[in-house]
Amino acid sequence: MSIYVAAVTRYFEAWNAVGVDAVAKAVAVAWSEDGTYTDPLADVRGHEEIAAVIRAAQEQFPGFGFRLVGEVDGNHHIARFGWELVSTADGLAPVAGSDVVTLAEDGRITSVLGFLDRIPEA
């Protein structure tokens, strides 16, 4: 497994973790301590704030999970990938996006720049 795929795997494990403690633990494994997460809806730094964004998304979309779309592409210390937020009930994916992550020497994420490519109508 490449360092890029490993980092993205840990990223999805954090987004799909169940429970406050599991999210916190998965975030600590996936992100460096001063890691950042930025998308159109959030701009946060550190494990606590990143975990709060993940829990908020989980509360907004109960019964959904994140999955990789396509392949992870990486070079140097940067990776990019697509994702969908998928309903466990019917498999529909109302939200999709793409992210670019930078990695520290230890393979943990130092920053995420997220883009929303498909969102539900209000």
Coordinates of N, CA and C in Angstrom, one line a residue:
M1 N 0.8 -1.2 0.0 CA 0.0 0.0 0.0 C 0.9 1.2 0.0
S2 N 0.6 2.2 -0.9 CA 1.4 3.4 -0.9 C 1.1 4.3 0.3
I3 N 2.0 5.2 0.6 CA 1.8 6.2 1.7 C 0.5 7.0 1.4
Y4 N 0.2 7.3 0.2 CA -1.0 8.1 -0.1 C -2.3 7.3 0.2
V5 N -2.3 6.0 -0.3 CA -3.5 5.2 0.0 C -3.6 5.0 1.5
A6 N -2.5 4.7 2.2 CA -2.6 4.5 3.6 C -3.1 5.7 4.3
A7 N -2.7 6.9 3.9 CA -3.2 8.2 4.6 C -4.7 8.4 4.3
V8 N -5.1 8.1 3.1 CA -6.5 8.3 2.7 C -7.4 7.2 3.4
T9 N -6.9 6.0 3.5 CA -7.6 5.0 4.3 C -7.8 5.4 5.7
R10 N -6.8 6.0 6.4 CA -7.0 6.5 7.8 C -7.9 7.7 7.8
Y11 N -7.9 8.5 6.8 CA -8.8 9.6 6.7 C -10.3 9.1 6.7
F12 N -10.6 8.1 5.8 CA -11.9 7.6 5.8 C -12.3 6.9 7.1
E13 N -11.3 6.2 7.7 CA -11.6 5.6 9.0 C -12.1 6.6 10.0
A14 N -11.5 7.8 10.0 CA -11.9 8.9 10.9 C -13.3 9.4 10.6
W15 N -13.6 9.6 9.3 CA -14.9 10.1 8.9 C -16.0 9.1 9.2
N16 N -15.6 7.8 9.2 CA -16.6 6.7 9.4 C -16.6 6.1 10.7
A17 N -15.8 6.6 11.6 CA -15.7 6.1 13.0 C -17.1 6.4 13.7
V18 N -17.4 5.5 14.6 CA -18.7 5.6 15.3 C -18.4 5.9 16.8
G19 N -19.0 7.0 17.3 CA -18.8 7.4 18.7 C -17.8 8.4 18.9
V20 N -17.9 9.2 19.9 CA -17.0 10.3 20.2 C -15.6 9.9 20.4
D21 N -15.4 8.8 21.2 CA -14.1 8.4 21.5 C -13.4 7.8 20.2
A22 N -14.2 7.0 19.5 CA -13.6 6.4 18.2 C -13.2 7.5 17.2
V23 N -14.0 8.5 17.1 CA -13.7 9.6 16.2 C -12.4 10.3 16.6
A24 N -12.3 10.6 17.9 CA -11.1 11.3 18.5 C -9.9 10.4 18.2
K25 N -10.0 9.1 18.5 CA -8.8 8.2 18.3 C -8.4 8.2 16.8
A26 N -9.4 8.0 15.9 CA -9.1 7.9 14.5 C -8.5 9.2 13.9
V27 N -9.0 10.4 14.4 CA -8.5 11.6 14.0 C -7.0 11.7 14.4
A28 N -6.7 11.3 15.6 CA -5.3 11.4 16.1 C -4.4 10.5 15.3
V29 N -4.9 9.4 14.8 CA -4.1 8.5 14.0 C -3.9 9.1 12.6
A30 N -5.0 9.7 12.0 CA -4.9 10.2 10.7 C -4.2 11.6 10.5
W31 N -4.4 12.5 11.5 CA -3.9 13.9 11.3 C -2.7 14.1 12.3
S32 N -1.8 15.0 11.9 CA -0.8 15.5 12.8 C -1.5 16.4 13.8
E33 N -0.8 16.6 14.9 CA -1.5 17.4 16.0 C -2.0 18.7 15.6
D34 N -1.2 19.4 14.8 CA -1.6 20.8 14.3 C -2.2 20.7 12.9
G35 N -2.7 19.6 12.5 CA -3.3 19.4 11.2 C -4.5 20.3 11.0
T36 N -4.8 20.6 9.7 CA -5.9 21.5 9.4 C -6.9 20.8 8.5
Y37 N -8.2 21.3 8.5 CA -9.2 20.8 7.6 C -9.9 22.0 7.1
T38 N -10.0 22.2 5.8 CA -10.7 23.4 5.2 C -11.5 22.9 4.1
D39 N -12.8 23.3 4.1 CA -13.7 23.1 3.0 C -14.7 24.3 3.0
P40 N -15.6 24.3 2.1 CA -16.5 25.5 2.0 C -17.3 25.7 3.3
L41 N -17.4 24.7 4.2 CA -18.2 24.9 5.4 C -17.4 24.9 6.7
A42 N -16.1 24.7 6.6 CA -15.3 24.6 7.8 C -13.9 25.0 7.5
D43 N -13.2 25.6 8.5 CA -11.8 25.9 8.5 C -11.3 25.8 9.9
V44 N -10.7 24.6 10.2 CA -10.4 24.2 11.6 C -9.0 23.7 11.7
R45 N -8.4 23.7 12.9 CA -7.1 23.3 13.2 C -7.1 22.4 14.4
G46 N -6.3 21.3 14.4 CA -6.1 20.5 15.6 C -7.1 19.4 15.7
H47 N -6.7 18.4 16.5 CA -7.6 17.2 16.6 C -9.0 17.4 17.1
E48 N -9.1 18.3 18.1 CA -10.4 18.5 18.7 C -11.4 19.2 17.7
E49 N -10.9 20.2 17.0 CA -11.7 20.9 16.0 C -12.1 20.0 14.8
I50 N -11.1 19.2 14.4 CA -11.4 18.3 13.2 C -12.4 17.3 13.7
A51 N -12.3 16.7 14.8 CA -13.2 15.7 15.3 C -14.6 16.3 15.5
A52 N -14.7 17.6 15.9 CA -16.0 18.3 16.0 C -16.7 18.4 14.6
V53 N -15.9 18.7 13.6 CA -16.4 18.8 12.2 C -17.0 17.5 11.8
I54 N -16.2 16.4 12.0 CA -16.6 15.1 11.6 C -17.9 14.7 12.4
R55 N -18.0 14.9 13.7 CA -19.2 14.6 14.4 C -20.4 15.4 13.9
A56 N -20.2 16.7 13.6 CA -21.3 17.5 13.1 C -21.8 17.0 11.7
A57 N -20.9 16.5 10.9 CA -21.3 15.9 9.6 C -22.1 14.6 9.8
Q58 N -21.7 13.8 10.8 CA -22.4 12.6 11.1 C -23.8 12.9 11.7
E59 N -23.9 13.9 12.5 CA -25.2 14.3 13.0 C -26.1 14.8 11.9
Q60 N -25.6 15.6 11.0 CA -26.3 16.1 9.9 C -26.8 15.0 8.9
F61 N -26.0 13.9 8.8 CA -26.3 12.9 7.8 C -26.2 11.5 8.6
P62 N -27.2 11.3 9.5 CA -27.2 10.0 10.2 C -27.5 8.8 9.1
G63 N -26.8 7.7 9.3 CA -27.1 6.6 8.4 C -26.3 6.7 7.1
F64 N -25.3 7.6 7.1 CA -24.5 7.7 5.9 C -23.0 7.4 6.2
G65 N -22.3 7.1 5.2 CA -20.8 6.9 5.4 C -20.1 7.4 4.2
F66 N -18.8 7.7 4.4 CA -18.0 8.2 3.3 C -17.3 7.1 2.6
R67 N -17.1 7.2 1.3 CA -16.4 6.2 0.5 C -15.5 6.8 -0.6
L68 N -14.4 6.2 -0.9 CA -13.5 6.7 -1.9 C -14.2 6.5 -3.3
V69 N -14.0 7.4 -4.2 CA -14.4 7.3 -5.5 C -13.2 7.4 -6.4
G70 N -13.0 6.4 -7.2 CA -11.8 6.3 -8.0 C -10.5 6.0 -7.3
E71 N -9.4 6.4 -7.8 CA -8.1 6.1 -7.3 C -7.5 7.3 -6.5
V72 N -6.6 7.0 -5.6 CA -5.9 8.0 -4.9 C -4.7 8.3 -5.8
D73 N -4.5 9.6 -6.1 CA -3.3 10.1 -6.9 C -2.4 10.8 -6.0
G74 N -1.1 10.5 -6.0 CA -0.2 11.2 -5.1 C 1.2 11.5 -5.8
N75 N 1.8 12.5 -5.3 CA 3.2 12.8 -5.6 C 3.8 13.6 -4.5
H76 N 5.1 13.4 -4.3 CA 5.9 14.0 -3.2 C 5.1 13.8 -1.9
H77 N 4.6 14.9 -1.3 CA 3.9 14.8 0.0 C 2.4 15.2 -0.2
I78 N 1.9 15.1 -1.4 CA 0.5 15.5 -1.7 C -0.3 14.4 -2.3
A79 N -1.6 14.3 -1.9 CA -2.5 13.3 -2.5 C -3.8 14.0 -2.8
R80 N -4.5 13.4 -3.8 CA -5.8 13.9 -4.1 C -6.7 12.7 -4.4
F81 N -8.0 12.9 -4.1 CA -8.9 11.8 -4.3 C -10.4 12.3 -4.3
G82 N -11.3 11.5 -4.8 CA -12.7 11.9 -4.8 C -13.4 11.0 -3.7
W83 N -14.6 11.5 -3.3 CA -15.3 10.8 -2.3 C -16.8 11.0 -2.5
E84 N -17.6 10.1 -1.9 CA -19.1 10.3 -1.8 C -19.5 10.0 -0.4
L85 N -20.6 10.7 -0.1 CA -21.3 10.4 1.2 C -22.5 9.5 0.8
V86 N -22.5 8.3 1.3 CA -23.5 7.3 0.8 C -24.4 6.8 1.9
S87 N -25.7 6.7 1.6 CA -26.7 6.2 2.5 C -26.5 4.7 2.6
T88 N -26.5 4.3 3.9 CA -26.4 2.8 4.1 C -27.7 2.1 3.9
A89 N -28.8 2.9 3.8 CA -30.2 2.3 3.6 C -30.4 2.0 2.1
D90 N -30.1 3.0 1.2 CA -30.4 2.8 -0.2 C -29.3 3.0 -1.2
G91 N -28.1 3.3 -0.7 CA -26.9 3.4 -1.5 C -26.8 4.7 -2.3
L92 N -27.8 5.6 -2.1 CA -27.7 6.9 -2.8 C -26.6 7.8 -2.2
A93 N -26.0 8.6 -3.0 CA -24.9 9.4 -2.6 C -25.3 10.9 -2.9
P94 N -26.0 11.6 -2.1 CA -26.4 13.0 -2.4 C -25.2 14.0 -2.3
V95 N -24.1 13.6 -1.7 CA -23.0 14.6 -1.5 C -21.7 13.9 -2.1
A96 N -21.0 14.7 -2.8 CA -19.7 14.2 -3.4 C -18.7 15.3 -3.4
G97 N -17.5 15.0 -3.4 CA -16.5 16.0 -3.4 C -15.1 15.4 -3.8
S98 N -14.1 16.3 -3.7 CA -12.7 15.9 -3.9 C -11.9 16.6 -2.9
D99 N -10.8 16.0 -2.4 CA -9.9 16.6 -1.4 C -8.5 16.5 -1.9
V100 N -7.7 17.4 -1.4 CA -6.3 17.4 -1.6 C -5.7 17.4 -0.2
V101 N -4.8 16.5 0.1 CA -4.2 16.4 1.4 C -2.6 16.5 1.3
T102 N -2.0 17.1 2.3 CA -0.6 17.1 2.4 C -0.2 16.2 3.6
L103 N 0.9 15.6 3.5 CA 1.3 14.6 4.5 C 2.6 15.0 5.1
A104 N 2.7 14.7 6.4 CA 3.9 14.9 7.2 C 4.9 13.7 6.9
E105 N 6.1 13.8 7.4 CA 7.1 12.7 7.2 C 6.6 11.4 7.7
D106 N 5.7 11.4 8.8 CA 5.2 10.2 9.4 C 4.0 9.6 8.7
G107 N 3.6 10.3 7.6 CA 2.4 9.9 6.8 C 1.1 10.4 7.3
R108 N 1.1 11.1 8.4 CA -0.2 11.7 8.9 C -0.5 13.0 8.1
I109 N -1.7 13.3 8.0 CA -2.2 14.5 7.3 C -1.8 15.7 8.0
T110 N -1.3 16.7 7.3 CA -1.0 18.0 7.9 C -2.1 19.0 7.4
S111 N -2.7 18.8 6.2 CA -3.8 19.7 5.8 C -4.7 19.0 4.8
V112 N -5.9 19.4 4.9 CA -6.9 18.9 3.9 C -7.6 20.1 3.3
L113 N -7.6 20.2 2.0 CA -8.4 21.2 1.3 C -9.5 20.4 0.5
G114 N -10.7 20.7 1.0 CA -11.9 19.9 0.5 C -12.7 20.8 -0.4
F115 N -13.3 20.1 -1.4 CA -14.2 20.8 -2.4 C -15.5 20.0 -2.5
L116 N -16.6 20.6 -2.5 CA -17.9 20.0 -2.7 C -18.3 20.0 -4.1
D117 N -18.4 18.8 -4.7 CA -18.7 18.8 -6.1 C -20.2 18.5 -6.4
R118 N -20.9 17.9 -5.4 CA -22.4 17.7 -5.5 C -22.9 17.8 -4.1
I119 N -24.0 18.6 -4.0 CA -24.7 18.8 -2.7 C -26.2 18.8 -2.9
P120 N -26.9 18.3 -1.9 CA -28.4 18.3 -2.1 C -29.0 19.7 -2.2
E121 N -30.1 19.8 -2.9 CA -30.8 21.1 -3.0 C -31.3 21.4 -1.6
A122 N -31.4 22.7 -1.3 CA -31.9 23.1 0.0 C -33.3 22.9 0.2

